[in-house]
């Protein structure tokens, strides 16, 4: 059950990562360009280029992160195996220290160490989890993570960009985009906070504020530089 | 020492997150616009808007993620405290299960449980770490994470954008930007892999490939839509 909890929380985390950035960055970019450029056709081109670039960069970034996690786990696993073979006494001391911290006496510590060290596989497993805090990562995690983040970014990014396709004046586009995106950010923040067990209204306001801040800053900085 | 290892790895992770996206997305966005727009002035405006938007969205996103981690930890801590008070026998069974999985016999399991349950604070600490896998998060983590990611994004983003400031023709800008950015991505990927203990050349090629893919895709899709 804990395993299940972890996996679905990974999925939700990926959706949140992709969607939060997908909603915010294209929204802010389009807002920034609206402050500097009157015609929406350049804004939609830039927005699409951003969504493509962002979804690939974030998706493949998620893939590499997942892969690195897997590689890191197996590198540490190999090291622990070697240490258990080479310096078993040191490793036994490390196990004892873990339990000494929790107030177990010398006698109990030795008992645990002797039981654990009978089975080297379990001993190494124990060191991985309790000394290093590493869980065996899911092999498919990297691929799933990449797809989830990438698709969430695209879905998120299309929302703030959509109004610009239907109007020619960028200020009009910005107004509709701002209304649409701020509502979406609020709803997204609300459900995100619900799912992660946070205060939903507070969470919704935070997410909306980030989007508004990013868009506002991009708007004024782009105006300054144009 | 383990604590130190963890903190510096958090810092490096944040630099990598910010820098990787900062190098890739503005590079790809500018490339995409170069395929569709001849004049570099719009590209620099869009690039700056993107860097501002991206650094704020990612930085504040990192802040919220860090804050959520802290809140999650304390919510679970409260729950474990309540459970230890309300259903101590169930919690004792959970401790025993952890050690049964590692091949400890009933006698040793009981010994550990009795020692642990003498001190409720330590018992809860134990459940947090060994049952739930949660470490006490650093209070300053959220703020540091936000700053590190945001600044890394800005530093990364200025590199691919800089050539466009010095030329008026976007294709010329793209050529210089591609050379500069692909070299930077390679060097960045090389050191990133070194630091995280991966194969450096392989890692460098991977990071460079992501940047090239994102930029290539953005270039052709933006051309299609313009």
mmCIF file of N, CA, C and O in Angstrom, chain A residues 84-176:
data_model
loop_
_atom_site.group_PDB
_atom_site.id
_atom_site.type_symbol
_atom_site.label_atom_id
_atom_site.label_comp_id
_atom_site.label_asym_id
_atom_site.label_seq_id
_atom_site.Cartn_x
_atom_site.Cartn_y
_atom_site.Cartn_z
ATOM 1 N N UNK A 84 30.480 -4.593 2.507
ATOM 2 C CA UNK A 84 30.063 -5.709 3.358
ATOM 3 C C UNK A 84 31.067 -6.868 3.245
ATOM 4 O O UNK A 84 31.357 -7.560 4.219
ATOM 5 N N UNK A 85 31.632 -7.040 2.059
ATOM 6 C CA UNK A 85 32.655 -8.082 1.859
ATOM 7 C C UNK A 85 34.002 -7.671 2.462
ATOM 8 O O UNK A 85 34.669 -8.464 3.113
ATOM 9 N N UNK A 86 34.375 -6.411 2.215
ATOM 10 C CA UNK A 86 35.723 -5.965 2.530
ATOM 11 C C UNK A 86 35.889 -5.541 3.983
ATOM 12 O O UNK A 86 36.883 -5.890 4.626
ATOM 13 N N UNK A 87 34.956 -4.724 4.473
ATOM 14 C CA UNK A 87 35.068 -4.239 5.861
ATOM 15 C C UNK A 87 33.789 -4.545 6.650
ATOM 16 O O UNK A 87 33.099 -3.629 7.115
ATOM 17 N N UNK A 88 33.468 -5.828 6.811
ATOM 18 C CA UNK A 88 32.216 -6.194 7.489
ATOM 19 C C UNK A 88 32.105 -5.601 8.898
ATOM 20 O O UNK A 88 31.011 -5.194 9.310
ATOM 21 N N UNK A 89 33.250 -5.482 9.600
ATOM 22 C CA UNK A 89 33.186 -4.957 10.972
ATOM 23 C C UNK A 89 32.759 -3.485 10.993
ATOM 24 O O UNK A 89 31.978 -3.073 11.852
ATOM 25 N N UNK A 90 33.287 -2.718 10.033
ATOM 26 C CA UNK A 90 32.885 -1.310 9.932
ATOM 27 C C UNK A 90 31.390 -1.199 9.647
ATOM 28 O O UNK A 90 30.688 -0.373 10.231
ATOM 29 N N UNK A 91 30.928 -2.023 8.725
ATOM 30 C CA UNK A 91 29.505 -1.998 8.374
ATOM 31 C C UNK A 91 28.638 -2.403 9.565
ATOM 32 O O UNK A 91 27.556 -1.858 9.764
ATOM 33 N N UNK A 92 29.135 -3.369 10.345
ATOM 34 C CA UNK A 92 28.391 -3.784 11.542
ATOM 35 C C UNK A 92 28.289 -2.632 12.540
ATOM 36 O O UNK A 92 27.243 -2.410 13.145
ATOM 37 N N UNK A 93 29.401 -1.877 12.661
ATOM 38 C CA UNK A 93 29.386 -0.715 13.560
ATOM 39 C C UNK A 93 28.334 0.301 13.096
ATOM 40 O O UNK A 93 27.659 0.914 13.911
ATOM 41 N N UNK A 94 28.233 0.468 11.764
ATOM 42 C CA UNK A 94 27.271 1.435 11.220
ATOM 43 C C UNK A 94 25.838 1.037 11.545
ATOM 44 O O UNK A 94 25.002 1.884 11.863
ATOM 45 N N UNK A 95 25.560 -0.269 11.453
ATOM 46 C CA UNK A 95 24.227 -0.761 11.820
ATOM 47 C C UNK A 95 23.960 -0.479 13.297
ATOM 48 O O UNK A 95 22.895 0.027 13.669
ATOM 49 N N UNK A 96 24.956 -0.767 14.123
ATOM 50 C CA UNK A 96 24.786 -0.564 15.564
ATOM 51 C C UNK A 96 24.543 0.908 15.898
ATOM 52 O O UNK A 96 23.721 1.240 16.756
ATOM 53 N N UNK A 97 25.251 1.788 15.190
ATOM 54 C CA UNK A 97 25.080 3.230 15.418
ATOM 55 C C UNK A 97 23.648 3.676 15.134
ATOM 56 O O UNK A 97 23.088 4.494 15.867
ATOM 57 N N UNK A 98 23.089 3.137 14.037
ATOM 58 C CA UNK A 98 21.707 3.474 13.688
ATOM 59 C C UNK A 98 20.804 3.205 14.884
ATOM 60 O O UNK A 98 19.986 4.051 15.272
ATOM 61 N N UNK A 99 20.984 2.050 15.497
ATOM 62 C CA UNK A 99 20.072 1.673 16.590
ATOM 63 C C UNK A 99 20.461 2.288 17.927
ATOM 64 O O UNK A 99 19.596 2.481 18.778
ATOM 65 N N UNK A 100 21.745 2.600 18.084
ATOM 66 C CA UNK A 100 22.168 3.301 19.294
ATOM 67 C C UNK A 100 21.461 4.652 19.368
ATOM 68 O O UNK A 100 21.027 5.089 20.428
ATOM 69 N N UNK A 101 21.325 5.304 18.197
ATOM 70 C CA UNK A 101 20.640 6.598 18.133
ATOM 71 C C UNK A 101 19.201 6.509 18.636
ATOM 72 O O UNK A 101 18.637 7.500 19.081
ATOM 73 N N UNK A 102 18.601 5.326 18.491
ATOM 74 C CA UNK A 102 17.212 5.180 18.918
ATOM 75 C C UNK A 102 17.111 4.622 20.333
ATOM 76 O O UNK A 102 16.056 4.193 20.759
ATOM 77 N N UNK A 103 18.216 4.611 21.051
ATOM 78 C CA UNK A 103 18.190 4.238 22.470
ATOM 79 C C UNK A 103 18.257 2.747 22.742
ATOM 80 O O UNK A 103 17.964 2.329 23.863
ATOM 81 N N UNK A 104 18.601 1.941 21.739
ATOM 82 C CA UNK A 104 18.736 0.510 21.991
ATOM 83 C C UNK A 104 20.075 0.224 22.676
ATOM 84 O O UNK A 104 21.083 0.844 22.353
ATOM 85 N N UNK A 105 20.069 -0.717 23.629
ATOM 86 C CA UNK A 105 21.314 -1.011 24.338
ATOM 87 C C UNK A 105 22.225 -1.919 23.508
ATOM 88 O O UNK A 105 21.823 -2.466 22.480
ATOM 89 N N UNK A 106 23.468 -2.003 23.947
ATOM 90 C CA UNK A 106 24.508 -2.782 23.280
ATOM 91 C C UNK A 106 24.041 -4.212 22.944
ATOM 92 O O UNK A 106 24.266 -4.719 21.850
ATOM 93 N N UNK A 107 23.367 -4.829 23.905
ATOM 94 C CA UNK A 107 22.929 -6.215 23.733
ATOM 95 C C UNK A 107 21.969 -6.338 22.531
ATOM 96 O O UNK A 107 22.150 -7.190 21.659
ATOM 97 N N UNK A 108 20.957 -5.438 22.484
ATOM 98 C CA UNK A 108 19.998 -5.475 21.378
ATOM 99 C C UNK A 108 20.677 -5.161 20.054
ATOM 100 O O UNK A 108 20.384 -5.761 19.015
ATOM 101 N N UNK A 109 21.595 -4.188 20.106
ATOM 102 C CA UNK A 109 22.328 -3.827 18.889
ATOM 103 C C UNK A 109 23.049 -5.032 18.300
ATOM 104 O O UNK A 109 22.965 -5.304 17.103
ATOM 105 N N UNK A 110 23.748 -5.762 19.168
ATOM 106 C CA UNK A 110 24.494 -6.934 18.696
ATOM 107 C C UNK A 110 23.573 -8.004 18.136
ATOM 108 O O UNK A 110 23.879 -8.648 17.135
ATOM 109 N N UNK A 111 22.441 -8.154 18.798
ATOM 110 C CA UNK A 111 21.458 -9.142 18.355
ATOM 111 C C UNK A 111 21.002 -8.853 16.927
ATOM 112 O O UNK A 111 20.932 -9.736 16.068
ATOM 113 N N UNK A 112 20.693 -7.590 16.686
ATOM 114 C CA UNK A 112 20.229 -7.179 15.357
ATOM 115 C C UNK A 112 21.327 -7.401 14.321
ATOM 116 O O UNK A 112 21.090 -7.956 13.241
ATOM 117 N N UNK A 113 22.525 -6.957 14.674
ATOM 118 C CA UNK A 113 23.644 -7.076 13.738
ATOM 119 C C UNK A 113 23.898 -8.535 13.381
ATOM 120 O O UNK A 113 24.068 -8.873 12.197
ATOM 121 N N UNK A 114 23.872 -9.413 14.376
ATOM 122 C CA UNK A 114 24.140 -10.819 14.091
ATOM 123 C C UNK A 114 23.068 -11.417 13.182
ATOM 124 O O UNK A 114 23.366 -12.145 12.246
ATOM 125 N N UNK A 115 21.792 -11.055 13.469
ATOM 126 C CA UNK A 115 20.693 -11.576 12.646
ATOM 127 C C UNK A 115 20.811 -11.069 11.215
ATOM 128 O O UNK A 115 20.679 -11.827 10.250
ATOM 129 N N UNK A 116 21.098 -9.773 11.077
ATOM 130 C CA UNK A 116 21.187 -9.162 9.752
ATOM 131 C C UNK A 116 22.340 -9.736 8.934
ATOM 132 O O UNK A 116 22.191 -10.022 7.743
ATOM 133 N N UNK A 117 23.489 -9.884 9.575
ATOM 134 C CA UNK A 117 24.692 -10.232 8.817
ATOM 135 C C UNK A 117 24.691 -11.696 8.349
ATOM 136 O O UNK A 117 25.545 -12.089 7.567
ATOM 137 N N UNK A 118 23.703 -12.468 8.782
ATOM 138 C CA UNK A 118 23.584 -13.853 8.302
ATOM 139 C C UNK A 118 23.251 -13.890 6.815
ATOM 140 O O UNK A 118 23.661 -14.787 6.094
ATOM 141 N N UNK A 119 22.449 -12.926 6.381
ATOM 142 C CA UNK A 119 22.023 -12.893 4.981
ATOM 143 C C UNK A 119 22.548 -11.602 4.340
ATOM 144 O O UNK A 119 22.027 -10.521 4.593
ATOM 145 N N UNK A 120 23.581 -11.761 3.498
ATOM 146 C CA UNK A 120 24.245 -10.558 2.977
ATOM 147 C C UNK A 120 23.348 -9.698 2.098
ATOM 148 O O UNK A 120 23.456 -8.479 2.096
ATOM 149 N N UNK A 121 22.457 -10.357 1.349
ATOM 150 C CA UNK A 121 21.524 -9.604 0.499
ATOM 151 C C UNK A 121 20.657 -8.673 1.357
ATOM 152 O O UNK A 121 20.494 -7.499 1.037
ATOM 153 N N UNK A 122 20.105 -9.243 2.424
ATOM 154 C CA UNK A 122 19.236 -8.455 3.293
ATOM 155 C C UNK A 122 20.025 -7.380 4.046
ATOM 156 O O UNK A 122 19.524 -6.291 4.304
ATOM 157 N N UNK A 123 21.235 -7.718 4.376
ATOM 158 C CA UNK A 123 22.105 -6.766 5.070
ATOM 159 C C UNK A 123 22.350 -5.544 4.182
ATOM 160 O O UNK A 123 22.217 -4.392 4.616
ATOM 161 N N UNK A 124 22.707 -5.816 2.919
ATOM 162 C CA UNK A 124 22.947 -4.725 1.970
ATOM 163 C C UNK A 124 21.660 -3.917 1.765
ATOM 164 O O UNK A 124 21.689 -2.677 1.776
ATOM 165 N N UNK A 125 20.546 -4.618 1.617
ATOM 166 C CA UNK A 125 19.248 -3.941 1.490
ATOM 167 C C UNK A 125 19.003 -2.997 2.660
ATOM 168 O O UNK A 125 18.549 -1.867 2.486
ATOM 169 N N UNK A 126 19.312 -3.507 3.833
ATOM 170 C CA UNK A 126 19.123 -2.714 5.045
ATOM 171 C C UNK A 126 19.983 -1.452 5.027
ATOM 172 O O UNK A 126 19.510 -0.353 5.321
ATOM 173 N N UNK A 127 21.263 -1.611 4.648
ATOM 174 C CA UNK A 127 22.169 -0.466 4.586
ATOM 175 C C UNK A 127 21.679 0.559 3.564
ATOM 176 O O UNK A 127 21.747 1.764 3.789
ATOM 177 N N UNK A 128 21.203 0.060 2.430
ATOM 178 C CA UNK A 128 20.720 0.960 1.382
ATOM 179 C C UNK A 128 19.565 1.816 1.902
ATOM 180 O O UNK A 128 19.528 3.020 1.698
ATOM 181 N N UNK A 129 18.625 1.159 2.569
ATOM 182 C CA UNK A 129 17.434 1.888 2.984
ATOM 183 C C UNK A 129 17.666 2.718 4.249
ATOM 184 O O UNK A 129 17.307 3.891 4.301
ATOM 185 N N UNK A 130 18.295 2.097 5.261
ATOM 186 C CA UNK A 130 18.351 2.762 6.559
ATOM 187 C C UNK A 130 19.593 3.616 6.757
ATOM 188 O O UNK A 130 19.570 4.575 7.503
ATOM 189 N N UNK A 131 20.688 3.267 6.092
ATOM 190 C CA UNK A 131 21.866 4.126 6.220
ATOM 191 C C UNK A 131 21.811 5.221 5.161
ATOM 192 O O UNK A 131 22.031 6.393 5.440
ATOM 193 N N UNK A 132 21.523 4.828 3.906
ATOM 194 C CA UNK A 132 21.585 5.793 2.801
ATOM 195 C C UNK A 132 20.222 6.383 2.436
ATOM 196 O O UNK A 132 20.150 7.354 1.688
ATOM 197 N N UNK A 133 19.150 5.766 2.926
ATOM 198 C CA UNK A 133 17.819 6.277 2.604
ATOM 199 C C UNK A 133 17.438 6.115 1.148
ATOM 200 O O UNK A 133 16.681 6.916 0.605
ATOM 201 N N UNK A 134 17.967 5.071 0.494
ATOM 202 C CA UNK A 134 17.666 4.863 -0.927
ATOM 203 C C UNK A 134 16.706 3.688 -1.121
ATOM 204 O O UNK A 134 16.930 2.598 -0.607
ATOM 205 N N UNK A 135 15.635 3.932 -1.870
ATOM 206 C CA UNK A 135 14.685 2.868 -2.220
ATOM 207 C C UNK A 135 15.001 2.384 -3.628
ATOM 208 O O UNK A 135 15.440 3.170 -4.467
ATOM 209 N N UNK A 136 14.721 1.134 -3.880
ATOM 210 C CA UNK A 136 14.932 0.594 -5.222
ATOM 211 C C UNK A 136 14.047 1.350 -6.214
ATOM 212 O O UNK A 136 12.819 1.340 -6.084
ATOM 213 N N UNK A 137 14.630 2.042 -7.201
ATOM 214 C CA UNK A 137 13.788 2.836 -8.093
ATOM 215 C C UNK A 137 13.104 1.982 -9.164
ATOM 216 O O UNK A 137 13.594 0.919 -9.527
ATOM 217 N N UNK A 138 11.978 2.466 -9.622
ATOM 218 C CA UNK A 138 11.222 1.791 -10.665
ATOM 219 C C UNK A 138 11.927 1.996 -12.023
ATOM 220 O O UNK A 138 12.222 3.126 -12.413
ATOM 221 N N UNK A 139 12.158 0.887 -12.724
ATOM 222 C CA UNK A 139 12.873 0.942 -14.012
ATOM 223 C C UNK A 139 12.119 1.788 -15.049
ATOM 224 O O UNK A 139 12.709 2.490 -15.860
ATOM 225 N N UNK A 140 10.791 1.720 -15.006
ATOM 226 C CA UNK A 140 9.988 2.442 -16.007
ATOM 227 C C UNK A 140 9.740 3.896 -15.635
ATOM 228 O O UNK A 140 9.140 4.644 -16.399
ATOM 229 N N UNK A 141 10.221 4.252 -14.435
ATOM 230 C CA UNK A 141 9.954 5.586 -13.910
ATOM 231 C C UNK A 141 10.442 6.691 -14.853
ATOM 232 O O UNK A 141 9.720 7.651 -15.102
ATOM 233 N N UNK A 142 11.661 6.547 -15.381
ATOM 234 C CA UNK A 142 12.245 7.592 -16.220
ATOM 235 C C UNK A 142 11.374 7.853 -17.449
ATOM 236 O O UNK A 142 11.049 8.999 -17.754
ATOM 237 N N UNK A 143 10.968 6.762 -18.114
ATOM 238 C CA UNK A 143 10.173 6.928 -19.335
ATOM 239 C C UNK A 143 8.805 7.526 -19.013
ATOM 240 O O UNK A 143 8.350 8.471 -19.660
ATOM 241 N N UNK A 144 8.142 6.958 -17.995
ATOM 242 C CA UNK A 144 6.820 7.466 -17.603
ATOM 243 C C UNK A 144 6.890 8.920 -17.181
ATOM 244 O O UNK A 144 6.027 9.718 -17.535
ATOM 245 N N UNK A 145 7.937 9.241 -16.424
ATOM 246 C CA UNK A 145 8.113 10.594 -15.938
ATOM 247 C C UNK A 145 8.251 11.569 -17.109
ATOM 248 O O UNK A 145 7.630 12.628 -17.128
ATOM 249 N N UNK A 146 9.051 11.195 -18.097
ATOM 250 C CA UNK A 146 9.270 12.043 -19.267
ATOM 251 C C UNK A 146 7.962 12.317 -19.998
ATOM 252 O O UNK A 146 7.645 13.465 -20.325
ATOM 253 N N UNK A 147 7.190 11.258 -20.226
ATOM 254 C CA UNK A 147 5.926 11.413 -20.951
ATOM 255 C C UNK A 147 4.932 12.249 -20.159
ATOM 256 O O UNK A 147 4.299 13.155 -20.711
ATOM 257 N N UNK A 148 4.810 11.968 -18.876
ATOM 258 C CA UNK A 148 3.842 12.689 -18.047
ATOM 259 C C UNK A 148 4.175 14.174 -17.974
ATOM 260 O O UNK A 148 3.303 15.033 -18.167
ATOM 261 N N UNK A 149 5.454 14.481 -17.733
ATOM 262 C CA UNK A 149 5.861 15.893 -17.642
ATOM 263 C C UNK A 149 5.657 16.597 -18.980
ATOM 264 O O UNK A 149 5.085 17.684 -19.048
ATOM 265 N N UNK A 150 6.108 15.956 -20.070
ATOM 266 C CA UNK A 150 6.007 16.562 -21.400
ATOM 267 C C UNK A 150 4.573 16.848 -21.804
ATOM 268 O O UNK A 150 4.244 17.957 -22.245
ATOM 269 N N UNK A 151 3.699 15.853 -21.639
ATOM 270 C CA UNK A 151 2.292 16.022 -22.032
ATOM 271 C C UNK A 151 1.605 17.062 -21.143
ATOM 272 O O UNK A 151 0.850 17.904 -21.637
ATOM 273 N N UNK A 152 1.895 17.032 -19.852
ATOM 274 C CA UNK A 152 1.292 18.016 -18.943
ATOM 275 C C UNK A 152 1.713 19.436 -19.315
ATOM 276 O O UNK A 152 0.930 20.381 -19.209
ATOM 277 N N UNK A 153 2.966 19.559 -19.751
ATOM 278 C CA UNK A 153 3.466 20.878 -20.160
ATOM 279 C C UNK A 153 2.700 21.382 -21.390
ATOM 280 O O UNK A 153 2.305 22.548 -21.455
ATOM 281 N N UNK A 154 2.492 20.494 -22.367
ATOM 282 C CA UNK A 154 1.770 20.873 -23.588
ATOM 283 C C UNK A 154 0.332 21.259 -23.255
ATOM 284 O O UNK A 154 -0.160 22.310 -23.676
ATOM 285 N N UNK A 155 -0.346 20.413 -22.479
ATOM 286 C CA UNK A 155 -1.729 20.691 -22.084
ATOM 287 C C UNK A 155 -1.799 22.035 -21.347
ATOM 288 O O UNK A 155 -2.638 22.888 -21.660
ATOM 289 N N UNK A 156 -0.896 22.223 -20.396
ATOM 290 C CA UNK A 156 -0.873 23.474 -19.647
ATOM 291 C C UNK A 156 -0.593 24.668 -20.540
ATOM 292 O O UNK A 156 -1.220 25.716 -20.407
ATOM 293 N N UNK A 157 0.340 24.522 -21.477
ATOM 294 C CA UNK A 157 0.774 25.641 -22.314
ATOM 295 C C UNK A 157 -0.250 26.103 -23.330
ATOM 296 O O UNK A 157 -0.297 27.283 -23.690
ATOM 297 N N UNK A 158 -1.078 25.168 -23.814
ATOM 298 C CA UNK A 158 -2.075 25.518 -24.835
ATOM 299 C C UNK A 158 -3.130 26.467 -24.265
ATOM 300 O O UNK A 158 -3.633 27.341 -24.969
ATOM 301 N N UNK A 159 -3.444 26.316 -22.990
ATOM 302 C CA UNK A 159 -4.506 27.129 -22.364
ATOM 303 C C UNK A 159 -4.211 28.641 -22.430
ATOM 304 O O UNK A 159 -5.004 29.389 -23.010
ATOM 305 N N UNK A 160 -3.062 29.114 -21.900
ATOM 306 C CA UNK A 160 -2.827 30.573 -21.975
ATOM 307 C C UNK A 160 -2.628 31.086 -23.394
ATOM 308 O O UNK A 160 -2.855 32.256 -23.676
ATOM 309 N N UNK A 161 -2.185 30.210 -24.298
ATOM 310 C CA UNK A 161 -1.885 30.653 -25.660
ATOM 311 C C UNK A 161 -3.143 30.735 -26.531
ATOM 312 O O UNK A 161 -3.197 31.543 -27.479
ATOM 313 N N UNK A 162 -4.145 29.925 -26.228
ATOM 314 C CA UNK A 162 -5.307 29.788 -27.110
ATOM 315 C C UNK A 162 -5.992 31.108 -27.477
ATOM 316 O O UNK A 162 -6.336 31.304 -28.652
ATOM 317 N N UNK A 163 -6.208 32.058 -26.535
ATOM 318 C CA UNK A 163 -6.910 33.283 -26.942
ATOM 319 C C UNK A 163 -6.202 34.055 -28.065
ATOM 320 O O UNK A 163 -6.867 34.697 -28.890
ATOM 321 N N UNK A 164 -4.879 33.988 -28.104
ATOM 322 C CA UNK A 164 -4.132 34.753 -29.116
ATOM 323 C C UNK A 164 -4.403 34.273 -30.537
ATOM 324 O O UNK A 164 -4.162 34.988 -31.494
ATOM 325 N N UNK A 165 -4.898 33.051 -30.684
ATOM 326 C CA UNK A 165 -5.210 32.527 -32.019
ATOM 327 C C UNK A 165 -6.474 33.161 -32.592
ATOM 328 O O UNK A 165 -6.678 33.182 -33.796
ATOM 329 N N UNK A 166 -7.324 33.678 -31.702
ATOM 330 C CA UNK A 166 -8.635 34.138 -32.158
ATOM 331 C C UNK A 166 -8.750 35.651 -32.297
ATOM 332 O O UNK A 166 -9.767 36.151 -32.754
ATOM 333 N N UNK A 167 -7.729 36.385 -31.855
ATOM 334 C CA UNK A 167 -7.778 37.842 -31.998
ATOM 335 C C UNK A 167 -6.499 38.327 -32.695
ATOM 336 O O UNK A 167 -5.490 37.613 -32.702
ATOM 337 N N UNK A 168 -6.537 39.512 -33.275
ATOM 338 C CA UNK A 168 -5.341 40.026 -33.943
ATOM 339 C C UNK A 168 -4.586 41.029 -33.071
ATOM 340 O O UNK A 168 -3.388 41.199 -33.226
ATOM 341 N N UNK A 169 -5.323 41.674 -32.142
ATOM 342 C CA UNK A 169 -4.668 42.660 -31.285
ATOM 343 C C UNK A 169 -4.132 41.981 -30.021
ATOM 344 O O UNK A 169 -4.868 41.305 -29.301
ATOM 345 N N UNK A 170 -2.830 42.186 -29.766
ATOM 346 C CA UNK A 170 -2.193 41.444 -28.677
ATOM 347 C C UNK A 170 -2.723 41.842 -27.294
ATOM 348 O O UNK A 170 -2.785 41.013 -26.385
ATOM 349 N N UNK A 171 -3.154 43.111 -27.137
ATOM 350 C CA UNK A 171 -3.677 43.538 -25.831
ATOM 351 C C UNK A 171 -4.991 42.828 -25.516
ATOM 352 O O UNK A 171 -5.244 42.417 -24.373
ATOM 353 N N UNK A 172 -5.823 42.689 -26.553
ATOM 354 C CA UNK A 172 -7.082 41.947 -26.378
ATOM 355 C C UNK A 172 -6.773 40.493 -26.018
ATOM 356 O O UNK A 172 -7.362 39.914 -25.099
ATOM 357 N N UNK A 173 -5.818 39.917 -26.750
ATOM 358 C CA UNK A 173 -5.404 38.533 -26.482
ATOM 359 C C UNK A 173 -4.919 38.367 -25.054
ATOM 360 O O UNK A 173 -5.296 37.407 -24.365
ATOM 361 N N UNK A 174 -4.119 39.336 -24.602
ATOM 362 C CA UNK A 174 -3.584 39.273 -23.237
ATOM 363 C C UNK A 174 -4.694 39.290 -22.194
ATOM 364 O O UNK A 174 -4.663 38.536 -21.218
ATOM 365 N N UNK A 175 -5.709 40.160 -22.427
ATOM 366 C CA UNK A 175 -6.812 40.231 -21.461
ATOM 367 C C UNK A 175 -7.517 38.887 -21.311
ATOM 368 O O UNK A 175 -7.743 38.414 -20.203
ATOM 369 N N UNK A 176 -7.885 38.309 -22.457
ATOM 370 C CA UNK A 176 -8.563 37.004 -22.401
ATOM 371 C C UNK A 176 -7.647 35.940 -21.794
ATOM 372 O O UNK A 176 -8.066 35.109 -21.000
#
